[in-house]
mmCIF file of C-alpha atoms in Angstrom:
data_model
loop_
_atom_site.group_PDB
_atom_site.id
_atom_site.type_symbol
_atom_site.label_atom_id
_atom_site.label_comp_id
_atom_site.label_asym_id
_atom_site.label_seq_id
_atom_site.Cartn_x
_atom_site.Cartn_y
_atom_site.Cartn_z
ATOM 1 C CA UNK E 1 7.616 17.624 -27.723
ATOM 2 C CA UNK E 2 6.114 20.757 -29.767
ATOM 3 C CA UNK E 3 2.776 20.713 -29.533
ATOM 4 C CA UNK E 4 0.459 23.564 -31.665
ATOM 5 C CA UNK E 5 -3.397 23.992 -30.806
ATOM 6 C CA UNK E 6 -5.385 26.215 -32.968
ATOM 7 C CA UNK E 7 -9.269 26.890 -32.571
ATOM 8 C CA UNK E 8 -11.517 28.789 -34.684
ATOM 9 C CA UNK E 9 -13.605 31.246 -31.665
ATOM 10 C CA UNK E 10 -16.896 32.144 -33.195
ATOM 11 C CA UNK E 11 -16.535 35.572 -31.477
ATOM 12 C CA UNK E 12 -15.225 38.596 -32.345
ATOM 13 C CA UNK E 13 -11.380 38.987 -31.195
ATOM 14 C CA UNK E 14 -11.992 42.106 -28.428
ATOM 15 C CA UNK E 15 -14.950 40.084 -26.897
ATOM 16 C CA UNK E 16 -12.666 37.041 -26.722
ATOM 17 C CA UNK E 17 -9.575 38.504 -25.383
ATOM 18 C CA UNK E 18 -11.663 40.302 -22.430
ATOM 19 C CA UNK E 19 -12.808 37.094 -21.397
ATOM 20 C CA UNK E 20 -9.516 34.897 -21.761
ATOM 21 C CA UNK E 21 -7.896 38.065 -19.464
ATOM 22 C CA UNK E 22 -11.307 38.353 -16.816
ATOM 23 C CA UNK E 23 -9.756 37.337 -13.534
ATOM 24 C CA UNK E 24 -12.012 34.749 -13.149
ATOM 25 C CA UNK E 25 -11.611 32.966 -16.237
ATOM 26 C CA UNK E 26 -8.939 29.999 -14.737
ATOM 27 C CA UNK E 27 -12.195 29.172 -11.878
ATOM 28 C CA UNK E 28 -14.550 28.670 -15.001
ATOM 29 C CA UNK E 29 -11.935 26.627 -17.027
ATOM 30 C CA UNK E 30 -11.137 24.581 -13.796
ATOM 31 C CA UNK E 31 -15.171 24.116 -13.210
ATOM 32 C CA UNK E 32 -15.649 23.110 -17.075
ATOM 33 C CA UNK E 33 -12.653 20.819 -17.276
ATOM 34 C CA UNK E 34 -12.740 17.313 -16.941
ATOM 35 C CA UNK E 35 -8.835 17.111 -16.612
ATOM 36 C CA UNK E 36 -8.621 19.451 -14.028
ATOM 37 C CA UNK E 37 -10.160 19.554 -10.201
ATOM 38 C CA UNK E 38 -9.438 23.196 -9.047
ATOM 39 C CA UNK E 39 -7.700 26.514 -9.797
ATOM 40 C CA UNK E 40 -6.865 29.627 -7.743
ATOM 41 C CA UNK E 41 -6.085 33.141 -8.578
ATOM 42 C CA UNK E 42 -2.252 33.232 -7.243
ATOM 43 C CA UNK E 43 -1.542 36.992 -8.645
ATOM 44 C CA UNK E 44 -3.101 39.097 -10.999
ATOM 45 C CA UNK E 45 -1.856 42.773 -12.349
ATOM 46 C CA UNK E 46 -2.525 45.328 -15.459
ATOM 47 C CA UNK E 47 -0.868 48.326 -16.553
ATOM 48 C CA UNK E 48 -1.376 49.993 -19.551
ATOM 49 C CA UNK E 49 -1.882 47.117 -22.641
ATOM 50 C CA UNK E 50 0.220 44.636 -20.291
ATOM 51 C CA UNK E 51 -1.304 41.881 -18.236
ATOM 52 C CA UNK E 52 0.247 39.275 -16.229
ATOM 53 C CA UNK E 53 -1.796 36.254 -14.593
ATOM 54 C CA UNK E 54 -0.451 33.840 -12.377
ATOM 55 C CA UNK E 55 -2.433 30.857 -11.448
ATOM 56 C CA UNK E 56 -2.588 27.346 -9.178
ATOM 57 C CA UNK E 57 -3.856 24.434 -11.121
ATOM 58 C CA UNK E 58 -4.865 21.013 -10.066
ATOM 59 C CA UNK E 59 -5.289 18.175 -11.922
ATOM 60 C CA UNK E 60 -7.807 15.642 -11.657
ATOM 61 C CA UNK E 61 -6.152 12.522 -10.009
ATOM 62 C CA UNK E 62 -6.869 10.170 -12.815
ATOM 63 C CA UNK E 63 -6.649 12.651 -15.734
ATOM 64 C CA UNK E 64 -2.898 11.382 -16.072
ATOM 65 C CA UNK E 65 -3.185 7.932 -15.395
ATOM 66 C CA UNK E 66 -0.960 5.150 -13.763
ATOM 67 C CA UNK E 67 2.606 7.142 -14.679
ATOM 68 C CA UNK E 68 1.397 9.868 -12.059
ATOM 69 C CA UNK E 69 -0.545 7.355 -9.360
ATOM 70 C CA UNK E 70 2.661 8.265 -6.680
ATOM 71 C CA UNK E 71 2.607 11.442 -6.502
ATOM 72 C CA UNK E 72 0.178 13.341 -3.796
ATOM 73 C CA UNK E 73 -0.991 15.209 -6.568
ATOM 74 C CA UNK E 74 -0.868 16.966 -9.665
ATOM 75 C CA UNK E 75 -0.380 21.149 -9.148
ATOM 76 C CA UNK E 76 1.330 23.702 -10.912
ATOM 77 C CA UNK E 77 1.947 27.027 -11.297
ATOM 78 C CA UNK E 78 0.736 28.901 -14.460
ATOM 79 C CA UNK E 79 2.521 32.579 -15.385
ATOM 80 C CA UNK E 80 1.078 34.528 -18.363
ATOM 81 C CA UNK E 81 2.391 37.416 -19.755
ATOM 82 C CA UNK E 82 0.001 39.333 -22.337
ATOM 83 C CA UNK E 83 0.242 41.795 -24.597
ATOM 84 C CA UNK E 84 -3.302 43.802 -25.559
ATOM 85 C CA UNK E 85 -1.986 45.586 -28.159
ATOM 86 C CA UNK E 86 -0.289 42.150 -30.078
ATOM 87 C CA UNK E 87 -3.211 40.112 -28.799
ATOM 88 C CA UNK E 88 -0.734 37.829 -28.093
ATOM 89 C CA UNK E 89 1.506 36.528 -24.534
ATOM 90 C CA UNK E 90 4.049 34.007 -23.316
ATOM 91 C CA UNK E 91 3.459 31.234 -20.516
ATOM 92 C CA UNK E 92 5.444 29.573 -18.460
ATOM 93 C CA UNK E 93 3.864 26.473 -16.097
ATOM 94 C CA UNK E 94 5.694 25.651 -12.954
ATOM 95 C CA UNK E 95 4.632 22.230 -11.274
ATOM 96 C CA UNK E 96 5.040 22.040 -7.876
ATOM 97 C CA UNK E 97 7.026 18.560 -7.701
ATOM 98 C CA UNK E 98 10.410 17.928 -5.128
ATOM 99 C CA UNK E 99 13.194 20.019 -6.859
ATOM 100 C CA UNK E 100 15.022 17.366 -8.317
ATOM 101 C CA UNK E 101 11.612 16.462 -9.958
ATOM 102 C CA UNK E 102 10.596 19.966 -11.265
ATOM 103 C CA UNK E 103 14.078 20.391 -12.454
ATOM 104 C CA UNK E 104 13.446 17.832 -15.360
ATOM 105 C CA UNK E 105 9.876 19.128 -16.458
ATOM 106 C CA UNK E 106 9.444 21.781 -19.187
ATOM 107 C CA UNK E 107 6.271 23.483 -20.198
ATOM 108 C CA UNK E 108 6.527 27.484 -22.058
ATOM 109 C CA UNK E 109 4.941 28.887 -24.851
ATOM 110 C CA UNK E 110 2.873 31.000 -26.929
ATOM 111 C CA UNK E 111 -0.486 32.150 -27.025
ATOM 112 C CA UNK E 112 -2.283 34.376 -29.658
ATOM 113 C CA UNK E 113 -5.688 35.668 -31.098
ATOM 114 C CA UNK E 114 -5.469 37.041 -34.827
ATOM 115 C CA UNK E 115 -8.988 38.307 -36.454
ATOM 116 C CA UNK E 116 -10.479 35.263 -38.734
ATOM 117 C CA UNK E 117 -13.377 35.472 -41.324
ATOM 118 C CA UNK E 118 -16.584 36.836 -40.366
ATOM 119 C CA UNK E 119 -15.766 38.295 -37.004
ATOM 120 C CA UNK E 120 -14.728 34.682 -35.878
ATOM 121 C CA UNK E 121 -11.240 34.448 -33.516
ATOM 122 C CA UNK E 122 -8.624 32.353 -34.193
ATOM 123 C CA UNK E 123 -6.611 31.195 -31.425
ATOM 124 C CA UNK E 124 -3.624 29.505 -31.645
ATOM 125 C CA UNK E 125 -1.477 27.922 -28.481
ATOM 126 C CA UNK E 126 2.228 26.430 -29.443
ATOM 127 C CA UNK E 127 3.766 24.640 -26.663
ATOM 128 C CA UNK E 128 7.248 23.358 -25.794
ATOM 129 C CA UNK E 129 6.583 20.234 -23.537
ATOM 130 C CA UNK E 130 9.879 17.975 -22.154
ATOM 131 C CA UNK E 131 10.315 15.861 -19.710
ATOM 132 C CA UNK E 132 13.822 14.187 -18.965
ATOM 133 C CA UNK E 133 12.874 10.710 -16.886
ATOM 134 C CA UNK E 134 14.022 7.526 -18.273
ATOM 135 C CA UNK E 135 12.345 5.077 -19.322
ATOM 136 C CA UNK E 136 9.199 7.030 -19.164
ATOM 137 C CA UNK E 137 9.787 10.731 -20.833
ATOM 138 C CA UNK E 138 8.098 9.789 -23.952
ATOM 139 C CA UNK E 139 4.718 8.512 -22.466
ATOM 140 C CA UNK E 140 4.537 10.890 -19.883
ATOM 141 C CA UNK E 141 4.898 14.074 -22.374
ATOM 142 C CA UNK E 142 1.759 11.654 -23.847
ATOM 143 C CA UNK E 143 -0.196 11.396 -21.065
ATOM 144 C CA UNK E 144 0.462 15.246 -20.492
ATOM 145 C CA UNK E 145 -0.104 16.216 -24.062
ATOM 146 C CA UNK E 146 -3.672 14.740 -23.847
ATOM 147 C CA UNK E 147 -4.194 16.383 -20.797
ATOM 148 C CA UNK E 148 -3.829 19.815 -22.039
ATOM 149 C CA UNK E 149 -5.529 19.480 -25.510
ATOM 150 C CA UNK E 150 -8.275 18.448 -22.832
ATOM 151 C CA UNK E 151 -7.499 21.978 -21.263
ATOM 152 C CA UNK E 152 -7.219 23.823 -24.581
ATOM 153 C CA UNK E 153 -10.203 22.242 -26.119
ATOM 154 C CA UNK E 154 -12.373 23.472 -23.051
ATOM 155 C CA UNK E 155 -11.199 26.551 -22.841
ATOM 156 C CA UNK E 156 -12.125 27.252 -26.620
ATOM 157 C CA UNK E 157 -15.573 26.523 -25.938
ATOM 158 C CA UNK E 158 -15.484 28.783 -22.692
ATOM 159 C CA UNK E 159 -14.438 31.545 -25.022
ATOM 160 C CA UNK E 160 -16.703 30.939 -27.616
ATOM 161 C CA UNK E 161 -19.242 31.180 -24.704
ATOM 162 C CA UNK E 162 -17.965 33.713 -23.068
ATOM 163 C CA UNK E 163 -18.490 33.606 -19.011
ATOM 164 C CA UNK E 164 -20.527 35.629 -16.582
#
């Protein structure tokens, strides 16, 4: 499943950037989001225009609904790789699921800001989302796909706010 997110940012692309890369940007998401009961900063490192961010995300336990009830709960691992000087980065999400699970779950993709009219941000997230289970692939890249336009949503509004 291909999934594309786009937001219009009503701030000015430098202003947004430095907040989506402040360390503690994933604790604000995770404290804004209904879909999601926690984050942690795993890793964090910058050199020169280059950024990586690695984060531990949990979900809330109903944000997925009765396809997800048997597991524990719902954690992953988030990797992003940025680029200052495209404005731009790649992201991987690792969720932490038995091997043989995790093995059949895909979630990578892009993540951009380009300068919009009047000083506005657009920001544009294009994800490739798969998971091989039968019987219920289909509903669960659903459920999953409504859980991060949740994510995405909320986070637009975070950066159109900015965070202290």
């Amino acid at each position: 499943m291909d999934l594309l997110f786009e937001h219009i940012v009503p701030r000015d692309l430098a202003l947004v950037e430095a907040t989506l890369l402040s360390r503690g940007f994933a604790l604000a998401l995770a404290s804004s989001c209904p879909a999601l009961a926690g984050a942690r900063g795993v890793d964090y490192a910058s050199e020169g225009d280059a950024v990586e961010r690695v984060t531990w995300f949990r979900a809330m336990p109903d944000s997925l609904g009765e396809l997800f009830v048997l597991l524990p709960a719902i954690t992953w691992i988030e990797r992003v790789r940025w680029s200052r000087e495209a404005h731009s980065g790649r992201f991987e999400v690792a969720p932490e699921l038995p091997l043989p699970m995790a093995r059949r779950v895909r979630c990578e993709g892009t993540y951009s800001l380009e300068p919009a009219a009047d000083g506005t941000t657009l920001r544009r997230v294009e994800i490739a989302l798969s998971i091989r289970a039968p019987l219920v692939a289909r509903a669960a890249e659903q459920r999953l796909a409504g859980m991060l336009r949740t994510i995405f949503d909320t986070e637009a509004a975070l950066l159109a706010q900015g965070i202290e």
